Amino acid sequence: MLIKSKFLIFLLFSYLICTANINGQEKDSIRPKVGLVLSGGGAKGLAHIGVLKMLEKYKIPIDYITGTSMGSVVGALYAIGYSAAEIENIATSLNWSEVFDGSTQRNLISIEEKDQEGKFILEVPVKKGKPVIPTGLLLGQKLEMELANITWSVHGVDDFSKFPIPFACVATDIETGEAVVINGGYLPDVIRASMAIPSVFSAVDLNGRLLVDGCLSRNFPVSDVRKMGADIVIGVDVAAPLYKKAQLNSMIKIMEQASSFMNEQTCIKETKLVDILIKPNIEGYDASSFGAVDSLIKNGEKATILVENQLISLKEKLSHYKEVVRTNRTPPSLHSIFINKVEFEGLNRVSKNLIKSKLRIKDSSWVTLNDIKDAVAKVYGSKYFEKVNYRIVQSYTGTKLVIRVVEQPFSIYKTGINFNNYFSASLILNGTFRNILGEGSRLLLTAKLGLSPEFSVDYSIYTSLKPSVGFRIQSEYYNFEETLYGKEDSINLNISNHSFVSRIGFVSSLSNSALFMLGAEISYKLFNPLNFNLTGYYPETAGIQLFSQIRLDTYNRNIYPSSGASLNIYASYMFDELIKTNTNFNFDDKYWKFIVNYEQYFPVNKKLTYKHSLNTAISLADSLFYNDKFFMGGEINFKNYIFPLTGYKFMQIAGQNIVTAGIGLRYEPWRDKFILLDANAGVAETQIKDIFNPEKIYLGTSIGVGIKTIIGPVEYKISINNFDRKLNQWIQIGYFF
């Protein structure tokens, strides 16, 4: 019995030793590598974040990542070191509608360009005599800047196998239809190519190939992660199933269906290579559902819980192997960085002086991420470039900031239309030419055709001097019928005004919102009284004046702004004016003029906007020829001598000194549809002292409706005043130029 007991103890001891040796050998052996595959699916790809959160919870190590489209975005961020929680924070804090908005934020546009931006219904770039047709509706400026900002720490890493987790993504060669696996290069460019939805985002020219969204060729790149070395594959598929006819009720779903047809057979083959398949619930979502970030992430978490047993088994299996130590850490925040050198990439015809004057970042200087973003915004706002982004390259020789640009075609032809009851219908034709007459130059040729024609030439060129000092020449001709009113709304005189004005001076854009100009103005004006019986009676004036002007414009948009202000301060001295009439009046030919125009908008809530405004025009003269006076009445500021005063007819009130003040409310019950309510008051006097004790205060109020359309505002207002108590109407269709 004793012998048997000793024998049993011996067997048990031998078994424990063998088991320990086997386990020890397994611990020392190479652990099977785990690959993670994230499919494309537009906004539905945000569910990948929820999956990553759960994989971290189950402590599943990831050794390789492949992704397509939105899967490439989430996968790349995880690969370079962001945790799932940090990616979630990025996704929830981003304003996705702005990221995918094709328009340029107005605060990014330089002050010289604000008046032109978005006012034309058709713009045709021309290159080498041929129209340039974009490869997508959106060029992707905002998207590329966001990608650059969140991946700055690996801008200098061209080999994605050197990321904390080796990474590759898939794009499609639009020329051949082939899937292109990309595992190196500048990461923001690569991600942008992988998610370049055809016809929505412009294609990306990368390494000689024109690339678009990888969902067209391989939306679920499982075979690619296997080739990277993955032994076990976890796949997350958020691709939309084929919709039924009744479900195909939007452009987004039609596009998804088109890509799904081409990908269905490929996805079936790729899915067979997956060990653990996770399919988040995407019913009710489509590729544009970026407003549902939280619920999509939750759906990713729920889908992962459904394969919990498989993940626990995988974790148990991997626990028998030696743990792989990773250098996976969160990319550092770019609080500040020392830039040894600033370089430029993509410059061909635009001068470095222009871009440097806007950039204002020097070699050997400390900068923050906001400094870089602001600098890029100023360069982009110059309108010389289709796209501007940046790359930070760190090496043993120092840190380079590379400003990467894609130049605009230098000739753009534009057209717009307008109708209002002051000037009737007009067609606006414009040619904008950059870098034609000198590096950093802009030439605008504009014609306004209609009953009140206008023609203008505007040329400017900027130097490398800071802050953005340049030289500007403006010349214009305009002709319209002026109506001069007397008492009780009677018409005294109708005059055809032919005006030629030229300005020349120095200009400086102090920022994207502020401009200063100092120069001289030469004018010639010829007046033809239309209801006079005196044959050959043509009063005319000619004069030279010096002027200075400061402009400030912080409106958030050109049409119906909800925030921001506009300020114009203008001072001039007329030191030689020739006035020819057959009257015996003595008019001043030397005098000062000061003009201040101010307007500001405040959002009360999402639907209601409040504004107030002030216009002041002062002349230091005893007696002025009638056309040197100021006028008020109507709804528009015309040539900075006719100021709006709702309730009154256009140019109804004249004075050498005028002041108007107004308040208004704008309510938006439905998107881009507005109810307008305005009230204002004005005074007009010959002497400045009478402004403070006016003989009469002109009051007016109006109510109307407005619609924001593709051709500009469409408005109708009715108004009344305390002067003649007659109803007046205002009708406008399109932007007023």
XYZ file of C-alpha atoms in Angstrom:
737
model
C 0.000 0.000 0.000
C 2.874 2.328 0.890
C 4.575 1.485 -2.394
C 1.420 2.362 -4.346
C 1.103 5.716 -2.555
C 4.706 6.609 -3.307
C 4.193 5.611 -6.934
C 1.086 7.824 -7.240
C 2.931 10.751 -5.677
C 5.767 10.206 -8.162
C 3.380 10.230 -11.133
C 1.642 13.403 -9.909
C 4.965 15.187 -9.386
C 6.165 14.145 -12.849
C 2.932 15.450 -14.416
C 3.251 18.843 -12.716
C 6.831 19.235 -13.902
C 5.895 18.336 -17.485
C 2.923 20.723 -17.432
C 5.098 23.528 -16.088
C 7.683 22.872 -18.813
C 5.016 22.866 -21.510
C 3.464 26.108 -20.195
C 6.884 27.656 -19.884
C 7.708 26.733 -23.437
C 4.347 28.203 -24.613
C 4.965 31.414 -22.660
C 8.324 31.756 -24.393
C 6.922 31.000 -27.875
C 5.697 33.669 -30.316
C 2.156 34.802 -29.648
C -0.309 34.592 -32.554
C -0.719 38.052 -34.089
C -4.151 39.695 -34.006
C -5.311 41.815 -36.915
C -8.182 44.304 -36.838
C -10.139 45.170 -39.986
C -12.440 48.211 -40.102
C -14.738 48.560 -43.098
C -15.930 51.712 -44.798
C -19.423 53.053 -44.409
C -19.291 56.811 -44.021
C -20.769 57.984 -40.719
C -21.666 54.395 -39.866
C -17.937 53.839 -39.400
C -18.160 55.763 -36.133
C -19.440 52.472 -34.674
C -15.828 51.260 -34.932
C -15.023 53.461 -31.945
C -17.455 51.536 -29.757
C -15.845 48.274 -30.839
C -12.390 49.599 -29.927
C -13.648 50.601 -26.482
C -14.855 47.060 -25.841
C -11.684 45.437 -27.216
C -9.739 47.532 -24.718
C -12.128 46.430 -21.977
C -11.506 42.755 -22.846
C -7.781 43.548 -23.127
C -7.473 42.152 -26.640
C -4.079 43.137 -28.082
C -4.057 44.452 -31.653
C -0.961 43.862 -33.787
C -2.072 45.045 -37.234
C -4.853 47.296 -38.542
C -6.316 47.718 -42.000
C -9.203 49.988 -42.908
C -11.161 51.517 -45.735
C -12.763 54.968 -45.885
C -14.057 55.870 -42.396
C -12.442 52.659 -41.176
C -9.108 54.088 -42.315
C -9.696 57.240 -40.239
C -10.540 55.414 -37.006
C -7.923 52.729 -37.659
C -5.150 55.225 -38.359
C -5.823 57.172 -35.171
C -5.741 53.979 -33.116
C -2.581 52.854 -34.901
C -0.651 56.048 -34.139
C -1.441 55.847 -30.431
C -4.828 57.347 -29.621
C -6.942 55.340 -27.204
C -10.549 54.507 -27.999
C -11.745 57.085 -25.461
C -9.582 59.781 -27.081
C -10.901 58.942 -30.546
C -14.421 59.122 -29.132
C -13.650 62.582 -27.756
C -12.405 63.713 -31.172
C -15.516 62.330 -32.890
C -17.974 63.921 -30.480
C -16.244 67.324 -30.374
C -15.880 67.740 -34.150
C -18.435 69.839 -36.004
C -18.952 67.294 -38.778
C -21.197 69.532 -40.843
C -18.369 72.076 -41.038
C -15.759 69.420 -41.821
C -17.765 68.252 -44.834
C -19.000 71.709 -45.815
C -17.665 72.778 -49.185
C -17.968 76.498 -48.528
C -15.164 78.565 -47.086
C -15.697 79.920 -43.597
C -15.970 83.651 -44.029
C -13.495 84.410 -41.247
C -10.849 82.548 -43.292
C -11.328 84.782 -46.336
C -9.075 87.806 -46.655
C -10.746 91.192 -46.320
C -10.058 92.012 -49.988
C -12.025 88.966 -51.114
C -15.033 89.103 -48.788
C -17.154 91.303 -51.054
C -16.735 88.854 -53.942
C -17.108 85.554 -52.093
C -20.254 83.572 -52.800
C -22.106 86.329 -54.639
C -21.974 84.845 -58.128
C -24.282 82.090 -59.298
C -21.705 80.655 -61.698
C -17.898 80.576 -61.485
C -15.832 78.949 -64.238
C -12.072 78.542 -63.677
C -10.076 78.558 -66.897
C -6.632 77.023 -67.363
C -4.716 77.213 -70.627
C -7.825 78.489 -72.336
C -10.029 75.593 -71.220
C -12.634 75.392 -68.441
C -11.459 73.407 -65.400
C -14.026 70.898 -64.164
C -13.408 69.669 -60.588
C -13.308 65.912 -59.897
C -15.681 66.323 -56.958
C -18.080 68.799 -55.400
C -15.819 69.255 -52.363
C -12.089 69.909 -52.545
C -11.705 68.803 -48.915
C -9.851 71.800 -47.442
C -11.508 71.560 -44.021
C -11.251 67.780 -43.883
C -7.554 67.809 -44.763
C -6.812 70.441 -42.130
C -8.559 68.363 -39.441
C -6.619 65.268 -40.494
C -3.361 67.237 -40.381
C -4.158 68.600 -36.911
C -4.907 65.230 -35.274
C -2.025 63.339 -36.915
C 0.740 65.952 -36.599
C 2.924 63.696 -34.425
C 3.510 61.251 -37.316
C 3.781 63.739 -40.194
C 7.398 62.734 -40.628
C 6.775 58.956 -40.547
C 6.514 57.669 -44.121
C 6.509 53.956 -43.200
C 3.263 52.953 -41.486
C 4.828 49.730 -40.177
C 6.724 51.985 -37.765
C 3.530 53.190 -36.104
C 2.850 51.792 -32.614
C 0.494 49.431 -34.462
C 1.419 48.719 -38.113
C -1.281 50.118 -40.395
C -2.460 49.985 -44.008
C -5.552 51.254 -45.783
C -7.237 50.755 -49.123
C -8.107 53.234 -51.880
C -9.272 52.682 -55.467
C -7.423 53.624 -58.639
C -10.239 55.325 -60.541
C -8.407 54.767 -63.835
C -8.147 50.970 -63.510
C -10.629 50.111 -60.761
C -7.901 48.297 -58.825
C -7.678 48.225 -55.048
C -4.554 50.091 -53.918
C -3.135 49.096 -50.521
C -1.226 52.019 -49.010
C 1.190 51.453 -46.135
C 3.356 54.542 -46.347
C 3.473 58.239 -47.209
C 1.963 61.332 -45.636
C -0.842 59.937 -43.473
C -3.454 62.723 -43.983
C -3.109 62.366 -47.782
C -3.476 58.599 -47.539
C -6.587 58.754 -45.335
C -8.063 61.444 -47.594
C -7.558 59.195 -50.638
C -9.159 56.219 -48.901
C -12.329 58.225 -48.166
C -12.611 60.271 -51.389
C -16.227 59.424 -52.210
C -16.537 59.770 -56.011
C -18.350 62.925 -57.188
C -18.515 64.204 -53.582
C -14.815 64.659 -52.737
C -12.229 65.416 -55.380
C -9.924 62.545 -56.268
C -6.405 62.476 -54.788
C -3.332 62.273 -56.987
C -0.961 60.043 -55.015
C 2.233 58.485 -56.358
C 1.088 58.985 -59.929
C -2.322 57.355 -59.419
C -5.691 59.093 -59.189
C -7.313 57.607 -56.097
C -10.855 57.583 -54.724
C -12.729 55.810 -51.925
C -11.548 52.251 -51.268
C -15.135 51.092 -50.798
C -15.386 50.780 -54.590
C -12.782 48.025 -54.757
C -12.288 46.432 -51.316
C -14.440 47.752 -48.518
C -13.493 44.997 -46.061
C -9.706 44.483 -46.425
C -9.285 41.225 -44.487
C -6.873 39.604 -46.956
C -4.589 42.624 -46.580
C -4.272 42.290 -42.805
C -3.543 38.572 -43.310
C -0.707 39.515 -45.662
C 0.675 41.859 -43.022
C 1.103 38.847 -40.721
C -2.154 38.511 -38.783
C -2.897 34.970 -37.570
C -6.244 35.859 -35.993
C -8.551 38.461 -37.519
C -11.282 40.518 -35.883
C -13.405 42.193 -38.538
C -15.892 45.027 -38.047
C -18.316 45.424 -40.955
C -20.595 48.473 -41.127
C -21.295 48.330 -44.860
C -24.898 48.913 -45.835
C -26.859 45.918 -47.148
C -28.524 46.224 -50.527
C -31.558 48.432 -50.117
C -35.025 47.669 -51.422
C -36.620 50.029 -53.946
C -38.742 51.782 -51.311
C -35.632 52.519 -49.236
C -33.734 54.199 -52.064
C -35.097 57.637 -51.181
C -31.944 59.763 -50.973
C -28.815 60.538 -52.975
C -26.669 59.092 -50.192
C -28.474 55.734 -50.287
C -28.277 55.620 -54.087
C -24.513 56.141 -53.871
C -24.184 53.478 -51.156
C -26.184 51.045 -53.277
C -23.981 51.691 -56.312
C -20.805 50.945 -54.353
C -22.389 47.923 -52.645
C -23.148 46.261 -56.001
C -19.488 46.390 -56.986
C -18.324 45.202 -53.583
C -20.790 42.510 -52.598
C -18.925 39.497 -54.010
C -15.572 40.807 -52.772
C -16.953 41.300 -49.266
C -18.306 37.742 -49.175
C -14.832 36.390 -49.955
C -13.158 38.692 -47.452
C -15.649 37.833 -44.688
C -14.714 34.152 -44.968
C -11.195 35.052 -43.825
C -12.446 36.582 -40.537
C -12.179 34.685 -37.239
C -14.412 36.980 -35.184
C -16.978 39.043 -37.105
C -18.628 42.066 -35.478
C -21.594 43.673 -37.266
C -22.976 46.756 -35.485
C -26.632 47.569 -36.013
C -26.757 50.286 -38.682
C -30.451 50.124 -39.497
C -31.840 53.617 -39.849
C -28.409 55.169 -40.441
C -26.676 56.107 -43.668
C -23.286 57.434 -44.722
C -24.267 60.991 -43.756
C -25.562 60.275 -40.217
C -22.821 62.273 -38.479
C -25.374 63.763 -36.126
C -25.743 60.346 -34.483
C -22.179 59.938 -33.194
C -23.167 58.794 -29.693
C -25.742 56.215 -30.768
C -23.453 54.744 -33.434
C -20.657 54.325 -30.879
C -23.147 52.632 -28.518
C -24.200 50.288 -31.298
C -20.558 49.340 -31.788
C -20.302 48.481 -28.091
C -23.502 46.406 -28.179
C -22.374 44.457 -31.237
C -19.079 43.603 -29.529
C -20.883 42.248 -26.458
C -22.679 39.787 -28.758
C -19.334 38.071 -29.487
C -18.184 38.311 -25.878
C -17.618 34.544 -25.536
C -15.356 34.509 -28.584
C -13.348 37.413 -27.249
C -12.986 35.805 -23.811
C -11.800 32.589 -25.481
C -9.316 34.578 -27.551
C -8.047 36.391 -24.477
C -7.637 33.062 -22.670
C -5.743 31.605 -25.612
C -3.410 34.587 -25.840
C -2.766 34.575 -22.096
C -0.627 31.448 -22.486
C 1.915 33.475 -24.435
C 4.424 36.028 -23.370
C 2.939 39.552 -23.369
C 4.229 41.802 -26.139
C 5.384 45.151 -24.768
C 4.275 48.036 -26.995
C 5.286 51.678 -27.179
C 1.676 52.553 -27.842
C 1.063 55.965 -26.300
C -1.175 58.928 -26.901
C 0.289 61.411 -29.416
C 1.388 64.535 -27.552
C -0.661 67.706 -27.795
C 0.916 70.413 -29.891
C 1.088 73.172 -27.272
C 4.134 74.699 -28.900
C 6.959 73.556 -31.120
C 10.203 75.142 -32.321
C 10.273 75.512 -36.114
C 13.798 75.567 -37.498
C 12.743 76.173 -41.092
C 9.603 77.008 -43.079
C 9.378 75.461 -46.545
C 6.778 75.545 -49.322
C 5.506 72.712 -51.474
C 3.409 73.104 -54.619
C 4.331 76.713 -55.481
C 4.685 77.236 -59.222
C 3.454 80.671 -60.255
C 2.479 82.294 -56.976
C 5.326 84.189 -55.387
C 6.818 83.242 -52.039
C 6.562 86.895 -51.038
C 2.770 86.715 -51.177
C 2.531 83.551 -49.120
C 5.110 84.797 -46.597
C 3.233 88.077 -46.115
C 0.121 86.086 -45.199
C 1.846 83.319 -43.234
C 3.802 85.429 -40.726
C 5.704 82.418 -39.338
C 9.467 82.781 -39.506
C 12.370 80.357 -39.427
C 13.703 79.617 -35.943
C 10.561 80.498 -34.020
C 8.205 78.915 -31.492
C 4.658 78.288 -32.720
C 1.492 76.693 -31.382
C -1.054 74.616 -33.271
C -3.352 77.649 -33.318
C -0.550 79.742 -34.824
C -0.202 77.221 -37.633
C -3.963 76.944 -38.182
C -4.335 80.738 -38.304
C -1.392 81.076 -40.690
C -2.766 78.425 -43.050
C -6.194 80.089 -42.895
C -4.714 83.440 -43.955
C -2.885 81.871 -46.890
C -6.007 79.966 -47.959
C -8.129 83.095 -47.572
C -6.003 84.879 -50.165
C -7.954 82.839 -52.785
C -4.774 82.058 -54.733
C -5.021 78.406 -53.755
C -7.564 75.595 -54.050
C -6.141 73.957 -50.947
C -3.595 74.808 -48.273
C -2.446 72.491 -45.513
C 0.758 71.748 -43.673
C 3.190 69.054 -42.615
C 5.499 69.028 -39.601
C 8.643 66.989 -40.248
C 10.863 66.273 -37.268
C 14.355 64.862 -37.780
C 17.788 64.938 -36.180
C 18.549 68.150 -38.123
C 15.551 69.997 -36.644
C 11.863 70.581 -37.307
C 10.484 71.800 -40.624
C 7.069 73.305 -41.202
C 6.092 72.521 -44.793
C 3.229 74.623 -46.175
C 1.594 72.542 -48.922
C -0.503 74.334 -51.534
C -2.488 73.584 -54.685
C -2.684 76.702 -56.826
C -5.961 78.003 -58.234
C -6.392 78.461 -61.963
C -5.423 82.098 -62.373
C -8.393 83.048 -64.543
C -11.949 82.727 -63.240
C -15.043 84.000 -65.028
C -18.145 84.719 -62.959
C -21.704 85.838 -63.499
C -24.574 86.967 -61.287
C -28.020 88.531 -61.595
C -29.963 91.122 -59.633
C -33.307 92.813 -59.748
C -34.569 95.560 -57.465
C -37.102 98.307 -57.828
C -34.450 101.055 -57.739
C -32.227 99.923 -60.617
C -34.418 97.293 -62.334
C -32.747 94.145 -63.720
C -29.010 93.765 -64.206
C -26.556 91.099 -65.292
C -23.126 91.059 -63.635
C -20.103 89.749 -65.528
C -16.723 89.435 -63.834
C -13.274 88.226 -64.748
C -10.811 87.632 -61.898
C -7.172 87.261 -62.920
C -4.386 86.506 -60.459
C -0.647 86.780 -60.967
C -1.219 88.104 -64.480
C 0.265 91.567 -63.949
C 2.992 90.761 -61.455
C 3.522 88.199 -58.718
C 0.927 88.510 -55.998
C -1.387 90.628 -58.154
C -5.145 90.480 -58.615
C -7.089 92.090 -61.451
C -10.892 92.347 -61.402
C -12.811 93.389 -64.508
C -16.522 93.813 -63.814
C -19.449 94.894 -65.975
C -22.978 95.475 -64.724
C -25.367 95.486 -67.671
C -28.844 96.983 -67.382
C -30.682 100.289 -67.230
C -28.021 101.561 -64.801
C -24.762 100.247 -66.267
C -21.464 100.099 -64.410
C -17.918 99.150 -65.424
C -14.952 98.814 -63.100
C -11.299 97.828 -63.012
C -9.668 96.895 -59.706
C -5.959 96.047 -59.617
C -3.887 95.288 -56.518
C -0.481 93.815 -55.836
C 1.056 92.910 -52.496
C 4.673 92.989 -51.428
C 6.547 90.889 -48.867
C 6.349 93.777 -46.404
C 4.345 93.116 -43.274
C 1.550 93.475 -42.458
C 0.594 92.673 -46.090
C 1.386 96.070 -47.598
C 0.371 96.537 -51.213
C -0.578 98.935 -53.966
C -4.089 99.345 -55.409
C -5.706 101.082 -58.385
C -9.490 101.282 -58.820
C -11.392 102.873 -61.672
C -15.124 102.823 -62.268
C -17.826 104.316 -64.410
C -21.489 104.269 -63.456
C -24.619 105.828 -64.814
C -28.025 105.966 -63.165
C -31.032 108.219 -62.882
C -31.086 110.312 -59.722
C -34.420 111.597 -58.504
C -34.329 114.711 -56.335
C -37.365 115.218 -54.135
C -38.924 118.362 -52.707
C -41.602 118.888 -50.115
C -44.521 116.501 -49.796
C -42.799 113.808 -51.833
C -42.819 115.956 -54.993
C -40.163 115.354 -57.637
C -38.034 118.410 -58.295
C -35.639 116.981 -60.825
C -34.611 113.777 -62.628
C -30.937 113.733 -63.517
C -28.856 111.229 -65.463
C -25.603 110.942 -63.511
C -22.478 109.883 -65.436
C -19.603 109.364 -62.991
C -15.956 108.452 -63.584
C -13.890 107.815 -60.448
C -10.306 106.591 -60.088
C -8.429 105.851 -56.874
C -4.796 105.044 -56.336
C -3.067 104.298 -53.066
C -1.364 102.023 -50.614
C -3.356 99.254 -48.984
C -2.666 96.946 -46.061
C -4.745 93.975 -44.948
C -4.101 94.080 -41.228
C -5.920 90.748 -40.822
C -8.595 88.708 -42.579
C -11.106 91.161 -41.133
C -9.366 94.549 -41.308
C -8.006 96.700 -44.125
C -6.428 100.160 -44.325
C -6.046 102.257 -47.464
C -4.429 105.656 -48.026
C -4.443 107.398 -51.374
C -5.791 109.936 -53.842
C -9.032 110.051 -55.823
C -9.779 111.770 -59.105
C -13.380 112.174 -60.200
C -15.343 113.566 -63.127
C -19.149 113.732 -63.098
C -21.518 114.869 -65.804
C -25.207 115.539 -65.084
C -27.941 115.611 -67.677
C -31.214 117.070 -66.290
C -33.908 114.914 -67.837
C -36.890 117.198 -67.222
C -35.276 120.568 -67.951
C -36.143 122.546 -71.066
C -32.743 124.233 -71.202
C -31.036 122.710 -74.224
C -27.355 122.025 -73.726
C -27.453 122.518 -69.949
C -25.009 119.916 -68.549
C -23.604 120.685 -65.097
C -20.307 118.920 -64.457
C -17.710 118.609 -61.729
C -14.128 117.449 -61.566
C -11.995 117.152 -58.482
C -8.991 115.680 -56.719
C -9.078 114.574 -53.116
C -6.900 112.723 -50.661
C -8.515 110.019 -48.585
C -7.913 107.374 -45.946
C -10.139 104.430 -45.143
C -10.380 101.715 -42.507
C -12.658 98.727 -43.076
C -13.607 96.036 -40.594
C -15.766 93.032 -41.533
C -16.399 90.117 -39.170
C -19.760 88.917 -40.514
C -20.105 85.142 -40.281
C -21.701 85.055 -43.747
C -22.406 87.407 -46.643
C -26.153 86.918 -46.738
C -28.308 87.253 -43.619
C -25.417 87.176 -41.097
C -26.310 86.103 -37.582
C -23.177 87.475 -35.909
C -20.326 89.841 -36.548
C -19.893 93.502 -37.365
C -19.081 95.810 -40.245
C -17.289 99.124 -39.756
C -16.218 101.617 -42.396
C -14.375 104.819 -41.454
C -13.631 107.168 -44.323
C -12.012 110.618 -44.284
C -11.227 112.779 -47.304
C -10.042 116.262 -48.164
C -11.129 117.843 -51.447
C -8.416 120.328 -52.300
C -9.336 121.170 -55.861
C -12.856 120.847 -57.275
C -14.048 122.458 -60.498
C -17.825 122.965 -60.728
C -19.398 124.138 -63.992
C -23.028 125.342 -63.922
C -24.920 128.342 -65.213
C -26.043 129.292 -61.737
C -24.718 132.132 -59.625
C -24.283 130.030 -56.505
C -20.827 129.855 -54.946
C -20.046 126.301 -53.929
C -17.114 125.286 -51.727
C -14.298 123.659 -53.696
C -12.148 122.788 -50.678
C -13.605 120.861 -47.757
C -13.348 117.832 -45.471
C -15.711 114.851 -45.401
C -15.987 112.181 -42.718
C -18.105 109.030 -43.012
C -18.725 106.266 -40.478
C -20.860 103.203 -41.271
C -21.405 100.661 -38.516
C -23.652 97.594 -38.290
C -23.585 94.632 -35.917
C -25.590 91.426 -35.545
C -26.215 89.455 -32.358
C -27.766 85.981 -32.172
C -30.532 86.026 -29.538
C -31.146 82.311 -30.026
C -30.986 79.824 -32.886
C -33.895 81.458 -34.716
C -33.798 85.107 -33.693
C -31.132 87.695 -34.608
C -30.930 91.300 -33.426
C -29.023 94.073 -35.216
C -28.287 97.740 -34.760
C -26.656 100.207 -37.111
C -25.343 103.768 -37.353
C -24.436 105.901 -40.380
C -22.827 109.295 -39.948
C -21.696 111.569 -42.782
C -20.261 115.011 -42.006
C -19.092 117.786 -44.367
C -17.000 120.696 -43.123
C -18.342 123.167 -45.695
C -20.723 126.105 -45.931
C -22.338 125.287 -49.265
C -21.945 122.165 -51.413
C -23.009 121.406 -54.969
C -25.994 119.047 -54.792
C -24.042 115.954 -55.868
C -21.463 116.548 -53.123
C -24.201 116.233 -50.530
C -25.291 113.024 -48.845
C -28.608 111.287 -49.355
C -30.676 108.860 -47.334
C -33.675 106.734 -48.114
C -34.309 103.192 -49.288
C -32.703 99.899 -48.333
C -29.141 100.003 -49.711
C -25.852 101.817 -49.232
C -24.878 103.032 -52.711
C -21.374 104.311 -53.444
C -21.036 105.463 -49.840
C -22.979 108.679 -50.330
C -26.532 107.294 -50.409
C -27.417 105.626 -47.109
C -30.321 103.335 -46.232
C -33.333 104.641 -44.338
C -36.246 102.238 -44.411
C -39.678 103.758 -44.939
C -38.418 106.289 -47.492
C -37.812 106.295 -51.210
C -34.320 105.916 -52.608
C -32.444 109.250 -52.206
C -35.575 110.930 -50.843
C -33.768 113.126 -48.279
C -30.600 115.186 -48.874
C -28.266 117.028 -46.539
C -24.693 118.157 -46.081
C -24.669 116.347 -42.738
C -26.739 113.301 -41.946
C -27.028 110.724 -39.174
C -29.141 107.562 -39.243
C -29.581 104.889 -36.593
C -31.580 101.702 -36.780
C -32.496 98.474 -35.039
C -33.891 95.274 -36.463
C -35.035 91.741 -35.722
C -34.790 88.780 -38.050
C -36.708 85.592 -37.248
C -36.068 82.284 -39.022
C -39.146 80.033 -38.582
C -37.838 77.648 -41.240
C -34.334 77.149 -42.513
C -33.228 79.977 -44.837
C -36.654 81.631 -44.645
C -36.897 84.851 -42.655
C -39.318 87.403 -41.264
C -37.734 90.867 -41.232
C -38.662 93.769 -38.957
C -36.747 97.070 -38.996
C -37.094 100.563 -37.535
C -34.817 103.568 -37.968
C -34.486 107.289 -37.537
C -32.473 109.914 -39.366
C -31.647 113.602 -39.455
C -30.342 115.685 -42.363
C -29.102 119.267 -41.884
C -26.963 121.833 -43.668
C -24.983 122.825 -40.583
C -23.334 120.362 -38.190
C -24.665 122.182 -35.133
C -28.228 121.513 -36.274
C -27.622 117.770 -36.166
C -27.923 117.917 -32.386
C -31.082 120.040 -32.518
C -32.714 118.919 -35.736
C -35.711 120.629 -37.221
C -37.125 117.266 -38.157
C -36.452 113.644 -37.260
C -37.270 111.192 -40.039
C -38.743 107.964 -38.698
C -39.440 104.800 -40.662
C -40.322 101.177 -40.110
C -40.697 98.110 -42.321
C -41.793 94.499 -42.262
C -40.949 91.899 -44.833
C -39.900 88.391 -45.738
C -36.660 87.050 -47.117
C -35.452 83.772 -48.561
C -31.874 82.634 -48.990
C -31.542 81.049 -52.425
C -28.813 79.831 -54.736
C -28.889 83.166 -56.590
C -28.797 85.228 -53.402
C -31.465 86.853 -51.227
C -35.049 87.174 -52.424
C -36.812 89.889 -50.408
C -40.060 91.782 -50.249
C -40.691 94.606 -47.753
C -43.376 97.189 -47.162
C -42.509 100.303 -45.175
C -43.949 103.589 -43.955
C -42.536 106.848 -42.558
C -43.633 109.891 -40.573
C -42.796 112.324 -43.392
C -45.464 111.621 -46.006
C -47.017 108.511 -44.410
C -47.060 106.700 -47.739
C -46.377 102.993 -48.124
C -43.195 102.115 -49.968
C -42.122 98.746 -51.354
C -38.749 97.050 -51.678
C -38.225 94.075 -53.968
C -34.886 92.378 -54.459
C -33.854 89.202 -56.249
C -30.184 88.184 -56.048
C -27.157 89.925 -54.559
C -26.846 93.670 -55.027
C -23.436 94.557 -56.473
